[in-house]
Structures are given as C-alpha cells and as structure tokens.
Amino acid sequence: MQENNIKSKEELIEKILQKEWDFFSKLHNIGGRASCQDNKEDFIIMRKAQWLTFNLETLKSYWRDLNSDKNPLFEKYARMMKDNMPDEYERIKDNLESVSLEKKALVNKIMLVYMEWEEEFFSFFPIYSSMGRPLYTFQDSLEDTSIETYLRGELYSYSEETLKSYYEYINSMYIDGINLAIKNMDIIAQMQGFKDSRDVEKYYRK
C-alpha cells in the first residue's frame, strides 16, 4: 500500500496489524512455538492500543520499516533476549544489524521519557499495573519480560527515521503533560469493557 493511498490513521493501523501478525505468527522460537503466537485476539488488542497512541507521521515511518527487507518483530524479540536470555542472545546476535551511536542515543532519550510515564502508571494504578508485565529489567525471568526490556527491544527494532519521528512526538506530549503509557492502558481497558484505567482500578479494588 502506497502512502498516498492511506485515507486515515485507522486504515494504516489495520494494515500495520495485519503485517505484524503475519511476521509474529511465523517467528521461530527457541523451545518451539509460543502459545501467544496462536492468540491473535490478544495480540491485536495490545498492538492496536499502542498504535492508537502514535501520531500519523510516526506510523507512516514504521509502515515503511515493516515493508523494508527486514523483519522488525524478529529484531525486537532478538534484542529482548540480550536481557532475559543472554546465552541464547550470544548465538543469534550476529544476525542483527549493528546499532549506530545516533540510534542508541534516540532509544535512550525515548526510554527516559517513557519509563517515567510507566512509573506514574504503576504509582497511580497499583492493581491494574500488577496484572501485566513487571516494570524493570532486573525483574525479568523466563516467564515474564519487563516493560523496560520489552520497550528497549521494541525501540531498537525501529529505523532511525521512525525513532526520530517518535521522539519528537513523545517529547511534545511530555511537554503538554500527556502520559502516553496511561493513555495506552486506558485504550486497552476500553477494549475490555471498562471506561479507563481508573475504572479498572476501582473495579478490582472492591
């Protein structure tokens, strides 16, 4: 799909979801196929909620990433292994692209903003946050990958162009006092029948 044929943000998100699911469902995992690779419904909810918090310019750049000669989802999960499966990471790291200093700097700047947002989410909504991933990399285990590790892997899978666009966007949101981590979780809550994160917290506090 050419960018000049994109009619709306929602249409582009649907195209991204289709492409991502195709990549994700066909990934080869150590130890065999993961159960989440057969759970398209949850995958779509989580990914769609994330993309709805992005601006159109960054989504268009990521769409170009998805249609390049690499698989960003392979890159993401492979990068995550550096923290949660270091021995396995050593076996596959030569298959990954080298990371420029500029890309590292962009990832670090985005991480600083987004982890602050995530910390606010955990502080404001302790019950709702306890239902998902742990927050920090030191909490990683074979069963659970932290938000910090997942986010870092995700960001390293983006091109420099996408990272530049995304950083400009989240920096503007930060200046305006908009927490995209909470917005993301609000959208997930709405997809699951709640009003927002506050409603989830109130419901499970009963």
mmCIF file of C-alpha atoms in Angstrom, residues 57-203:
data_model
loop_
_atom_site.group_PDB
_atom_site.id
_atom_site.type_symbol
_atom_site.label_atom_id
_atom_site.label_comp_id
_atom_site.label_asym_id
_atom_site.label_seq_id
_atom_site.Cartn_x
_atom_site.Cartn_y
_atom_site.Cartn_z
ATOM 1 C CA GLU A 57 3.777 10.626 10.778
ATOM 2 C CA THR A 58 5.465 8.030 13.004
ATOM 3 C CA LEU A 59 3.030 5.321 11.910
ATOM 4 C CA LYS A 60 3.848 6.030 8.271
ATOM 5 C CA SER A 61 7.554 5.728 9.031
ATOM 6 C CA TYR A 62 7.010 2.434 10.864
ATOM 7 C CA TRP A 63 4.940 1.166 7.934
ATOM 8 C CA ARG A 64 7.986 1.764 5.754
ATOM 9 C CA ASP A 65 10.053 -0.225 8.291
ATOM 10 C CA LEU A 66 7.622 -3.139 8.001
ATOM 11 C CA ASN A 67 7.942 -3.098 4.227
ATOM 12 C CA SER A 68 11.743 -2.977 4.167
ATOM 13 C CA ASP A 69 13.977 -6.009 3.725
ATOM 14 C CA LYS A 70 13.988 -6.877 7.439
ATOM 15 C CA ASN A 71 11.510 -8.228 9.973
ATOM 16 C CA PRO A 72 11.210 -5.680 12.815
ATOM 17 C CA LEU A 73 9.457 -8.210 15.045
ATOM 18 C CA PHE A 74 12.403 -10.595 14.799
ATOM 19 C CA GLU A 75 14.677 -7.685 15.677
ATOM 20 C CA LYS A 76 12.529 -6.781 18.681
ATOM 21 C CA TYR A 77 12.411 -10.214 20.288
ATOM 22 C CA ALA A 78 16.040 -10.907 19.497
ATOM 23 C CA ARG A 79 17.084 -7.640 21.205
ATOM 24 C CA MET A 80 14.983 -8.538 24.239
ATOM 25 C CA MET A 81 16.933 -11.758 24.627
ATOM 26 C CA LYS A 82 20.055 -9.782 25.487
ATOM 27 C CA ASP A 83 18.473 -9.132 28.896
ATOM 28 C CA ASN A 84 16.233 -12.115 29.550
ATOM 29 C CA MET A 85 18.076 -14.903 27.667
ATOM 30 C CA PRO A 86 21.718 -13.764 27.361
ATOM 31 C CA ASP A 87 23.150 -17.171 26.440
ATOM 32 C CA GLU A 88 20.718 -17.564 23.557
ATOM 33 C CA TYR A 89 21.315 -13.963 22.530
ATOM 34 C CA GLU A 90 25.005 -14.709 22.049
ATOM 35 C CA ARG A 91 24.058 -17.349 19.494
ATOM 36 C CA ILE A 92 21.959 -15.060 17.326
ATOM 37 C CA LYS A 93 23.455 -11.598 17.812
ATOM 38 C CA ASP A 94 25.497 -11.792 14.601
ATOM 39 C CA ASN A 95 22.196 -11.913 12.669
ATOM 40 C CA LEU A 96 21.233 -8.470 13.949
ATOM 41 C CA GLU A 97 22.079 -5.154 12.376
ATOM 42 C CA SER A 98 24.761 -3.063 14.032
ATOM 43 C CA VAL A 99 23.385 -0.156 16.059
ATOM 44 C CA SER A 100 24.660 3.354 15.361
ATOM 45 C CA LEU A 101 25.513 5.790 18.128
ATOM 46 C CA GLU A 102 22.674 8.028 16.957
ATOM 47 C CA LYS A 103 20.178 5.187 17.255
ATOM 48 C CA LYS A 104 21.402 4.334 20.760
ATOM 49 C CA ALA A 105 21.035 7.972 21.778
ATOM 50 C CA LEU A 106 17.488 8.167 20.417
ATOM 51 C CA VAL A 107 16.481 4.958 22.163
ATOM 52 C CA ASN A 108 17.928 6.183 25.458
ATOM 53 C CA LYS A 109 16.106 9.523 25.218
ATOM 54 C CA ILE A 110 12.785 7.824 24.473
ATOM 55 C CA MET A 111 13.337 5.316 27.278
ATOM 56 C CA LEU A 112 13.843 8.122 29.803
ATOM 57 C CA VAL A 113 10.502 9.704 28.940
ATOM 58 C CA TYR A 114 8.504 6.512 28.579
ATOM 59 C CA MET A 115 9.801 4.835 31.722
ATOM 60 C CA GLU A 116 8.847 7.934 33.707
ATOM 61 C CA TRP A 117 5.357 7.578 32.270
ATOM 62 C CA GLU A 118 5.300 3.871 33.156
ATOM 63 C CA GLU A 119 6.402 4.632 36.714
ATOM 64 C CA GLU A 120 3.488 7.064 37.004
ATOM 65 C CA PHE A 121 1.094 4.394 35.744
ATOM 66 C CA PHE A 122 2.373 1.915 38.351
ATOM 67 C CA SER A 123 2.096 4.571 41.060
ATOM 68 C CA PHE A 124 -1.426 5.705 40.142
ATOM 69 C CA PHE A 125 -2.848 2.256 39.355
ATOM 70 C CA PRO A 126 -1.117 -0.402 41.504
ATOM 71 C CA ILE A 127 -3.802 -3.050 40.982
ATOM 72 C CA TYR A 128 -4.148 -2.612 37.229
ATOM 73 C CA SER A 129 -0.363 -2.475 36.746
ATOM 74 C CA SER A 130 0.084 -5.690 38.752
ATOM 75 C CA MET A 131 -1.922 -7.560 36.101
ATOM 76 C CA GLY A 132 0.733 -7.025 33.432
ATOM 77 C CA ARG A 133 4.465 -7.101 32.993
ATOM 78 C CA PRO A 134 6.876 -6.156 35.794
ATOM 79 C CA LEU A 135 8.400 -2.720 35.365
ATOM 80 C CA TYR A 136 12.193 -3.086 35.386
ATOM 81 C CA THR A 137 14.740 -5.263 33.603
ATOM 82 C CA PHE A 138 16.130 -6.645 36.876
ATOM 83 C CA GLN A 139 12.698 -8.265 37.367
ATOM 84 C CA ASP A 140 12.969 -10.294 34.139
ATOM 85 C CA SER A 141 12.514 -14.047 34.321
ATOM 86 C CA LEU A 142 11.937 -16.867 31.847
ATOM 87 C CA GLU A 143 8.201 -16.419 32.459
ATOM 88 C CA ASP A 144 7.973 -12.622 32.483
ATOM 89 C CA THR A 145 9.706 -9.950 30.434
ATOM 90 C CA SER A 146 9.646 -6.492 31.975
ATOM 91 C CA ILE A 147 8.245 -3.358 30.383
ATOM 92 C CA GLU A 148 11.752 -1.887 30.352
ATOM 93 C CA THR A 149 13.235 -4.835 28.450
ATOM 94 C CA TYR A 150 10.259 -5.086 26.084
ATOM 95 C CA LEU A 151 10.291 -1.370 25.323
ATOM 96 C CA ARG A 152 14.019 -1.296 24.647
ATOM 97 C CA GLY A 153 13.693 -4.242 22.252
ATOM 98 C CA GLU A 154 10.747 -2.584 20.521
ATOM 99 C CA LEU A 155 12.569 0.701 20.044
ATOM 100 C CA TYR A 156 15.702 -0.949 18.657
ATOM 101 C CA SER A 157 13.538 -2.618 16.014
ATOM 102 C CA TYR A 158 12.557 0.785 14.598
ATOM 103 C CA SER A 159 14.584 2.574 11.962
ATOM 104 C CA GLU A 160 16.391 5.796 12.880
ATOM 105 C CA GLU A 161 13.808 7.733 10.874
ATOM 106 C CA THR A 162 10.969 6.213 12.914
ATOM 107 C CA LEU A 163 12.795 6.847 16.181
ATOM 108 C CA LYS A 164 13.391 10.496 15.272
ATOM 109 C CA SER A 165 9.728 10.985 14.452
ATOM 110 C CA TYR A 166 8.606 9.165 17.586
ATOM 111 C CA TYR A 167 10.943 11.107 19.870
ATOM 112 C CA GLU A 168 9.705 14.435 18.534
ATOM 113 C CA TYR A 169 6.143 13.294 19.119
ATOM 114 C CA ILE A 170 6.550 11.946 22.658
ATOM 115 C CA ASN A 171 8.627 14.948 23.648
ATOM 116 C CA SER A 172 5.741 17.210 22.586
ATOM 117 C CA MET A 173 3.318 15.029 24.571
ATOM 118 C CA TYR A 174 5.601 15.195 27.605
ATOM 119 C CA ILE A 175 5.738 18.979 27.411
ATOM 120 C CA ASP A 176 1.934 19.058 27.204
ATOM 121 C CA GLY A 177 1.630 16.804 30.271
ATOM 122 C CA ILE A 178 0.101 13.878 28.365
ATOM 123 C CA ASN A 179 1.159 10.430 29.607
ATOM 124 C CA LEU A 180 1.051 8.033 26.653
ATOM 125 C CA ALA A 181 1.680 4.973 28.821
ATOM 126 C CA ILE A 182 -1.534 5.674 30.738
ATOM 127 C CA LYS A 183 -3.335 6.527 27.504
ATOM 128 C CA ASN A 184 -2.251 3.158 26.103
ATOM 129 C CA MET A 185 -3.628 1.337 29.142
ATOM 130 C CA ASP A 186 -6.838 3.395 29.010
ATOM 131 C CA ILE A 187 -7.395 2.140 25.450
ATOM 132 C CA ILE A 188 -6.751 -1.480 26.478
ATOM 133 C CA ALA A 189 -9.232 -1.042 29.334
ATOM 134 C CA GLN A 190 -11.840 0.307 26.906
ATOM 135 C CA MET A 191 -11.314 -2.633 24.558
ATOM 136 C CA GLN A 192 -12.006 -4.932 27.522
ATOM 137 C CA GLY A 193 -15.251 -3.217 28.532
ATOM 138 C CA PHE A 194 -14.047 -0.607 31.045
ATOM 139 C CA LYS A 195 -14.101 3.186 30.810
ATOM 140 C CA ASP A 196 -10.394 3.695 31.506
ATOM 141 C CA SER A 197 -7.549 2.696 33.840
ATOM 142 C CA ARG A 198 -9.270 4.340 36.800
ATOM 143 C CA ASP A 199 -12.354 2.210 36.191
ATOM 144 C CA VAL A 200 -10.252 -0.983 36.154
ATOM 145 C CA GLU A 201 -8.557 0.018 39.403
ATOM 146 C CA LYS A 202 -11.895 0.771 41.065
ATOM 147 C CA TYR A 203 -13.469 -2.486 39.856
#
